[in-house]
Amino acid sequence: MNKRDFIKTTMLAGMGLTVTSACASETEQSEDAREVKHWVWENPNHEESDEDLQKKYSSYYEAGIRGMFFEHDSERHFRIAKKAGLETHRWMWTMNRGEKSLLESHPEWYAISRDGKSCATNPPYVGYYRWLCPSKPEVKNYLAQLSNEILEKDYVDGLHLDYVRYCDVILPVNLWETYGIDQSRELPEYDFCYCDTCRENFKKKTGKDPLEMEHPDQSPAWRKYRYEQVNSIVNHLAEIAHAKNKPITAAVFPTPEIARRIVRQDWTKWNLDAVCPMIYHGFYRESVNWIGDAVEEGLHFLCGKFPIYAGLYLPDFKSDEELEQGIRVALKNGASGVSLFGRIEKNILEVLKRTKS
């Protein structure tokens, strides 16, 4: 974030306190009135029978789960889940699109790193990291078309966005050893996007070419430009969803500060109906209690704009008791529920039931 000048006049300080107080009041009221509900991220298993699905989704509902984010389309799964009382949202990969047809037909749509390599031919970190450039109108139109196709289906209750950001310029610290990288500073090969469209747009706006800056990674204006490109994509998709009277949500990085710093994602500016920050505490080498800190920070900056459902990574928890602690600390700090990523076994459902009291 830009450094703020905290030395204000008495009048400005008073105005700031008034705004902060109003925001806190709005957030507190929304927490008191919130209906706690939980979500699950899932890829439909086409081998499961109708009977098994009915039992599974009914058990989810009984445990307090109220919605599913399905990664792939399956009318059968959606309709059975709906019959069990669950909301059914389609989980869509947004900026990270590695379809062979798209790579072959539109390689020019893909993001370019500061050292000049395209995600179409040189994906960073892993082979499936194929990031589109959000500055290109063609990309915006393409994602709008995909969203329209999803939302037109009557069994789809809403749209859930994922990978709606730039590539990680800095990975969570727990992954540095995995990839053999020291990311104490921003490295050019992971810093996006420096394509002609981004450079020309930024130069028109500021008179500067980011590639000609001595330290582009330290430019607040260049960072802000990239935040705004993703914001524009998300808010356009939100208009499409809302025009169809369907909600739109997103999986985002754990806090507003972390999201802006490591993936150029400014999610507090999005016109969503809810957000699921991926508060994967193990990735950041934090304790379970940090989940509550992350929820609190997100709500502070959202100021009641929409609810938070704390995203929890089940393999990070060493026991059922630790998972229960994570859920309770999320709810205590204002989350409207949690969203679970990982295998949902009977013990997980029992933990959810215990947190109702």
Coordinates of C-alpha atoms in Angstrom, one line a residue:
M1 CA 0.0 0.0 0.0
N2 CA 1.0 3.6 -0.5
K3 CA 2.5 5.2 2.7
R4 CA -0.1 7.4 4.3
D5 CA 0.5 10.7 6.0
F6 CA -0.9 10.2 9.5
I7 CA 0.0 13.8 10.5
K8 CA -3.3 15.4 9.9
T9 CA -5.0 18.6 11.1
T10 CA -7.5 18.2 14.0
M11 CA -10.4 18.6 11.6
L12 CA -9.2 15.9 9.2
A13 CA -8.5 13.6 12.1
G14 CA -12.0 14.1 13.4
M15 CA -13.4 13.4 10.0
G16 CA -11.3 10.2 9.7
L17 CA -12.6 9.0 13.1
T18 CA -16.2 9.7 12.0
V19 CA -15.8 7.6 8.8
T20 CA -14.0 4.8 10.7
S21 CA -16.7 4.7 13.4
A22 CA -19.5 4.5 10.8
C23 CA -17.8 1.7 9.0
A24 CA -17.2 -0.2 12.2
S25 CA -20.9 0.2 13.1
E26 CA -22.0 -1.1 9.7
T27 CA -19.8 -4.1 9.9
E28 CA -20.9 -4.9 13.4
Q29 CA -24.6 -4.8 12.4
S30 CA -24.0 -7.1 9.5
E31 CA -22.2 -9.6 11.7
D32 CA -25.1 -9.6 14.2
A33 CA -27.6 -10.2 11.4
R34 CA -25.6 -12.6 9.4
E35 CA -26.8 -16.1 8.7
V36 CA -24.0 -18.6 9.1
K37 CA -23.6 -20.9 6.2
H38 CA -20.7 -23.0 4.9
W39 CA -19.5 -23.8 1.4
V40 CA -17.5 -26.6 -0.3
W41 CA -15.2 -26.4 -3.3
E42 CA -15.7 -29.7 -5.3
N43 CA -15.0 -31.2 -8.6
P44 CA -18.0 -33.4 -9.5
N45 CA -17.2 -37.1 -9.5
H46 CA -19.1 -38.6 -12.4
E47 CA -18.8 -42.2 -11.0
E48 CA -21.0 -41.5 -8.0
S49 CA -24.5 -42.8 -8.2
D50 CA -27.6 -40.7 -7.8
E51 CA -28.3 -42.5 -4.5
D52 CA -24.8 -41.8 -3.2
L53 CA -25.0 -38.1 -4.2
Q54 CA -28.4 -37.7 -2.5
K55 CA -27.0 -39.1 0.7
K56 CA -23.8 -37.0 0.5
Y57 CA -25.5 -33.7 -0.2
S58 CA -28.1 -34.3 2.4
S59 CA -25.4 -34.9 5.0
Y60 CA -23.7 -31.7 3.9
Y61 CA -26.9 -29.8 4.5
E62 CA -27.4 -31.3 7.9
A63 CA -23.9 -30.2 8.9
G64 CA -24.6 -26.6 8.0
I65 CA -23.2 -26.5 4.5
R66 CA -25.4 -24.4 2.3
G67 CA -23.6 -24.1 -1.0
M68 CA -21.3 -25.9 -3.5
F69 CA -18.7 -24.4 -5.8
F70 CA -18.5 -27.0 -8.6
E71 CA -15.4 -26.8 -10.7
H72 CA -16.9 -28.5 -13.7
D73 CA -20.4 -28.6 -15.2
S74 CA -22.6 -31.6 -14.3
E75 CA -26.3 -31.1 -14.5
R76 CA -26.9 -34.3 -12.5
H77 CA -24.7 -33.1 -9.6
F78 CA -26.2 -29.6 -9.6
R79 CA -29.8 -30.8 -9.6
I80 CA -29.3 -33.4 -6.9
A81 CA -27.5 -30.9 -4.7
K82 CA -30.3 -28.3 -5.3
K83 CA -32.8 -30.9 -4.2
A84 CA -30.9 -31.4 -1.0
G85 CA -31.3 -27.6 -0.3
L86 CA -27.8 -26.5 -1.4
E87 CA -27.0 -23.5 -3.6
T88 CA -25.1 -24.6 -6.8
H89 CA -22.5 -22.2 -8.1
R90 CA -20.2 -22.9 -11.0
W91 CA -16.5 -22.4 -10.1
M92 CA -14.7 -20.8 -13.1
W93 CA -11.0 -20.4 -13.6
T94 CA -10.8 -16.8 -14.8
M95 CA -7.4 -15.4 -15.8
N96 CA -5.5 -18.7 -15.7
R97 CA -6.8 -20.4 -18.9
G98 CA -4.6 -23.1 -20.5
E99 CA -7.0 -24.6 -23.0
K100 CA -5.1 -26.0 -26.0
S101 CA -7.5 -24.4 -28.4
L102 CA -7.0 -21.0 -26.8
L103 CA -3.2 -21.3 -26.7
E104 CA -3.1 -22.2 -30.3
S105 CA -5.6 -19.6 -31.6
H106 CA -4.8 -16.6 -29.4
P107 CA -1.2 -16.8 -28.0
E108 CA -1.2 -13.0 -28.2
W109 CA -3.8 -12.8 -25.4
Y110 CA -1.3 -14.2 -22.8
A111 CA 0.6 -12.2 -20.2
I112 CA 4.3 -11.3 -20.7
S113 CA 6.8 -11.3 -17.9
R114 CA 9.2 -8.4 -17.2
D115 CA 12.0 -10.5 -18.8
G116 CA 9.9 -10.9 -22.0
K117 CA 8.5 -14.4 -21.7
S118 CA 5.0 -15.3 -22.6
C119 CA 2.8 -17.5 -20.4
A120 CA 1.6 -19.2 -23.6
T121 CA 5.1 -20.7 -24.2
N122 CA 6.9 -20.3 -20.9
P123 CA 4.5 -20.8 -18.0
P124 CA 6.0 -19.8 -14.6
Y125 CA 6.3 -22.3 -11.7
V126 CA 4.1 -25.0 -13.2
G127 CA 2.8 -26.1 -16.6
Y128 CA -0.8 -25.1 -16.0
Y129 CA 0.0 -21.5 -15.1
R130 CA -1.2 -19.9 -18.4
W131 CA -2.2 -16.4 -17.5
L132 CA -4.2 -14.1 -19.8
C133 CA -3.6 -10.4 -19.9
P134 CA -6.6 -8.5 -18.4
S135 CA -5.7 -5.3 -20.3
K136 CA -6.8 -6.8 -23.6
P137 CA -10.4 -6.1 -24.7
E138 CA -10.5 -9.5 -26.4
V139 CA -9.8 -11.3 -23.1
K140 CA -12.6 -9.3 -21.4
N141 CA -15.1 -10.3 -24.1
Y142 CA -14.0 -13.9 -24.0
L143 CA -14.5 -14.2 -20.3
A144 CA -17.9 -12.4 -20.6
Q145 CA -19.0 -15.0 -23.2
L146 CA -17.9 -17.9 -20.9
S147 CA -19.8 -16.3 -18.0
N148 CA -22.9 -15.8 -20.0
E149 CA -22.9 -19.4 -21.1
I150 CA -22.6 -20.6 -17.5
L151 CA -25.2 -18.3 -16.1
E152 CA -27.8 -19.1 -18.7
K153 CA -28.2 -22.6 -17.4
D154 CA -31.2 -22.9 -15.1
Y155 CA -29.6 -25.3 -12.7
V156 CA -26.7 -22.9 -12.0
D157 CA -27.5 -20.6 -9.1
G158 CA -24.4 -18.4 -9.3
L159 CA -20.9 -17.8 -10.6
H160 CA -17.7 -18.3 -8.5
L161 CA -14.5 -16.8 -9.9
D162 CA -11.1 -18.3 -9.2
Y163 CA -7.6 -17.4 -10.4
V164 CA -8.9 -13.8 -10.9
R165 CA -5.6 -12.1 -10.6
Y166 CA -2.1 -12.0 -12.0
C167 CA 0.5 -14.7 -11.6
D168 CA 2.1 -14.8 -8.1
V169 CA 5.0 -12.4 -8.2
I170 CA 5.8 -13.8 -4.7
L171 CA 4.7 -17.2 -3.5
P172 CA 3.5 -17.9 0.0
V173 CA 6.7 -18.4 2.0
N174 CA 6.0 -22.1 2.7
L175 CA 6.3 -22.8 -1.1
W176 CA 9.7 -21.2 -1.6
E177 CA 11.5 -24.4 -0.6
T178 CA 9.2 -26.5 -2.8
Y179 CA 10.2 -24.5 -5.9
G180 CA 13.8 -23.8 -4.9
I181 CA 13.2 -20.0 -5.0
D182 CA 14.2 -17.1 -2.7
Q183 CA 11.5 -14.5 -3.3
S184 CA 12.7 -11.9 -0.8
R185 CA 12.4 -9.5 -3.7
E186 CA 10.3 -9.5 -6.9
L187 CA 12.0 -11.4 -9.7
P188 CA 11.4 -10.4 -13.3
E189 CA 10.4 -13.8 -14.5
Y190 CA 7.4 -13.8 -12.2
D191 CA 6.4 -10.2 -12.6
F192 CA 3.5 -9.6 -15.1
C193 CA 2.2 -8.2 -17.4
Y194 CA 4.6 -6.2 -19.7
C195 CA 2.9 -6.9 -23.0
D196 CA 2.6 -4.1 -25.6
T197 CA -1.0 -3.4 -24.6
C198 CA -0.1 -2.9 -20.9
R199 CA 2.9 -0.8 -21.7
E200 CA 1.1 1.4 -24.2
N201 CA -1.9 1.9 -22.0
F202 CA 0.2 2.9 -19.0
K203 CA 2.4 5.2 -21.1
K204 CA -0.7 7.0 -22.4
K205 CA -1.9 7.4 -18.8
T206 CA 1.4 8.4 -17.1
G207 CA 3.9 9.2 -19.9
K208 CA 6.1 6.3 -18.7
D209 CA 7.0 2.9 -20.1
P210 CA 7.2 0.4 -17.2
L211 CA 10.1 -1.4 -18.9
E212 CA 12.1 1.8 -18.9
M213 CA 11.7 2.4 -15.2
E214 CA 14.7 1.7 -13.0
H215 CA 12.5 -0.1 -10.5
P216 CA 9.1 -0.8 -11.9
D217 CA 8.3 -3.2 -9.0
Q218 CA 8.4 -0.1 -6.7
S219 CA 6.1 2.1 -8.7
P220 CA 2.7 2.6 -6.9
A221 CA 1.2 3.9 -10.2
W222 CA 2.2 0.8 -12.1
R223 CA 0.8 -1.4 -9.4
K224 CA -2.5 0.6 -9.4
Y225 CA -2.8 0.2 -13.1
R226 CA -2.7 -3.6 -12.8
Y227 CA -5.1 -3.7 -9.9
E228 CA -7.5 -1.7 -12.1
Q229 CA -7.3 -4.1 -15.0
V230 CA -8.4 -7.0 -12.9
N231 CA -11.0 -4.9 -11.2
S232 CA -12.5 -4.0 -14.6
I233 CA -12.8 -7.7 -15.6
V234 CA -14.5 -8.7 -12.3
N235 CA -16.9 -5.8 -12.2
H236 CA -17.9 -6.5 -15.8
L237 CA -18.6 -10.1 -15.0
A238 CA -20.6 -8.9 -11.9
E239 CA -22.8 -6.8 -14.2
I240 CA -23.5 -9.9 -16.3
A241 CA -24.4 -12.0 -13.3
H242 CA -26.5 -9.4 -11.7
A243 CA -28.4 -8.7 -14.9
K244 CA -29.5 -12.4 -14.7
N245 CA -30.4 -12.0 -11.0
K246 CA -27.7 -14.4 -10.0
P247 CA -25.0 -13.9 -7.4
I248 CA -21.3 -13.7 -8.1
T249 CA -18.5 -14.6 -5.6
A250 CA -14.7 -15.2 -5.8
A251 CA -11.9 -17.1 -4.2
V252 CA -9.2 -14.5 -3.3
F253 CA -5.9 -14.3 -1.5
P254 CA -6.2 -14.2 2.3
T255 CA -6.1 -10.5 3.1
P256 CA -6.4 -7.3 1.1
E257 CA -2.7 -6.4 1.8
I258 CA -1.4 -9.9 0.8
A259 CA -3.6 -10.0 -2.3
R260 CA -2.4 -6.6 -3.6
R261 CA 1.3 -7.3 -2.7
I262 CA 1.8 -10.8 -4.1
V263 CA -0.8 -11.2 -6.9
R264 CA -1.9 -7.6 -7.8
Q265 CA -5.4 -8.4 -6.6
D266 CA -7.5 -5.6 -5.0
W267 CA -10.6 -7.5 -4.1
T268 CA -12.2 -4.9 -1.8
K269 CA -13.0 -2.9 -4.9
W270 CA -15.1 -5.7 -6.5
N271 CA -18.9 -5.6 -6.8
L272 CA -19.4 -9.1 -5.5
D273 CA -22.1 -10.7 -3.4
A274 CA -19.5 -12.5 -1.2
V275 CA -15.9 -13.4 -1.1
C276 CA -13.9 -16.5 0.0
P277 CA -10.4 -15.5 1.1
M278 CA -8.2 -18.5 0.9
I279 CA -6.8 -18.2 4.5
Y280 CA -4.5 -21.2 4.2
H281 CA -2.5 -20.6 7.3
G282 CA 0.0 -23.4 6.7
F283 CA 1.1 -21.8 3.4
Y284 CA 2.1 -18.7 5.3
R285 CA 3.6 -20.5 8.3
E286 CA 1.0 -19.0 10.6
S287 CA -1.0 -20.4 13.5
V288 CA -4.7 -21.3 13.4
N289 CA -5.5 -18.1 15.2
W290 CA -4.2 -16.1 12.2
I291 CA -7.4 -17.2 10.4
G292 CA -9.3 -14.8 12.7
D293 CA -6.8 -12.0 12.0
A294 CA -7.3 -12.4 8.3
V295 CA -11.1 -12.3 8.5
E296 CA -10.9 -9.2 10.7
E297 CA -8.7 -7.4 8.3
G298 CA -10.8 -8.2 5.3
L299 CA -14.0 -7.1 7.0
H300 CA -12.3 -3.9 8.1
F301 CA -11.5 -2.9 4.5
L302 CA -14.8 -4.1 3.1
C303 CA -16.8 -2.0 5.5
G304 CA -19.9 -4.1 5.2
K305 CA -19.8 -4.2 1.4
F306 CA -20.4 -8.0 1.3
P307 CA -19.8 -11.0 3.5
I308 CA -16.6 -13.1 4.0
Y309 CA -16.6 -16.9 4.0
A310 CA -13.2 -18.0 5.3
G311 CA -11.5 -20.4 2.9
L312 CA -9.9 -23.2 4.9
Y313 CA -7.4 -25.8 3.5
L314 CA -8.2 -29.0 5.3
P315 CA -4.7 -30.6 5.0
D316 CA -3.3 -27.7 7.0
F317 CA -5.2 -28.8 10.1
K318 CA -3.4 -31.4 12.3
S319 CA -6.6 -32.6 14.0
D320 CA -10.4 -32.2 14.2
E321 CA -9.9 -30.1 17.3
E322 CA -7.6 -27.7 15.4
L323 CA -10.2 -27.5 12.5
E324 CA -12.9 -26.7 15.0
Q325 CA -10.7 -24.0 16.5
G326 CA -10.1 -22.5 13.0
I327 CA -13.9 -22.4 12.2
R328 CA -14.7 -20.9 15.6
V329 CA -12.1 -18.2 15.3
A330 CA -13.3 -17.3 11.8
L331 CA -16.9 -17.0 13.0
K332 CA -15.9 -15.1 16.1
N333 CA -14.1 -12.5 14.0
G334 CA -17.1 -11.9 11.7
A335 CA -17.0 -14.5 9.0
S336 CA -20.4 -15.5 7.7
G337 CA -19.2 -19.1 7.4
V338 CA -16.3 -21.1 6.0
S339 CA -15.5 -22.6 2.6
L340 CA -13.7 -25.9 2.7
F341 CA -11.1 -27.1 0.3
G342 CA -10.2 -30.8 0.7
R343 CA -11.8 -34.2 1.2
I344 CA -15.0 -33.9 3.1
E345 CA -15.2 -36.9 5.3
K346 CA -17.7 -37.8 8.1
N347 CA -15.4 -36.3 10.8
I348 CA -15.3 -33.0 9.0
L349 CA -19.1 -32.9 9.0
E350 CA -19.2 -33.7 12.7
V351 CA -16.8 -30.8 13.3
L352 CA -19.1 -28.4 11.4
K353 CA -22.1 -29.6 13.5
R354 CA -20.2 -28.9 16.7
T355 CA -19.5 -25.3 15.7
K356 CA -23.3 -24.6 15.4
S357 CA -23.4 -24.2 19.2

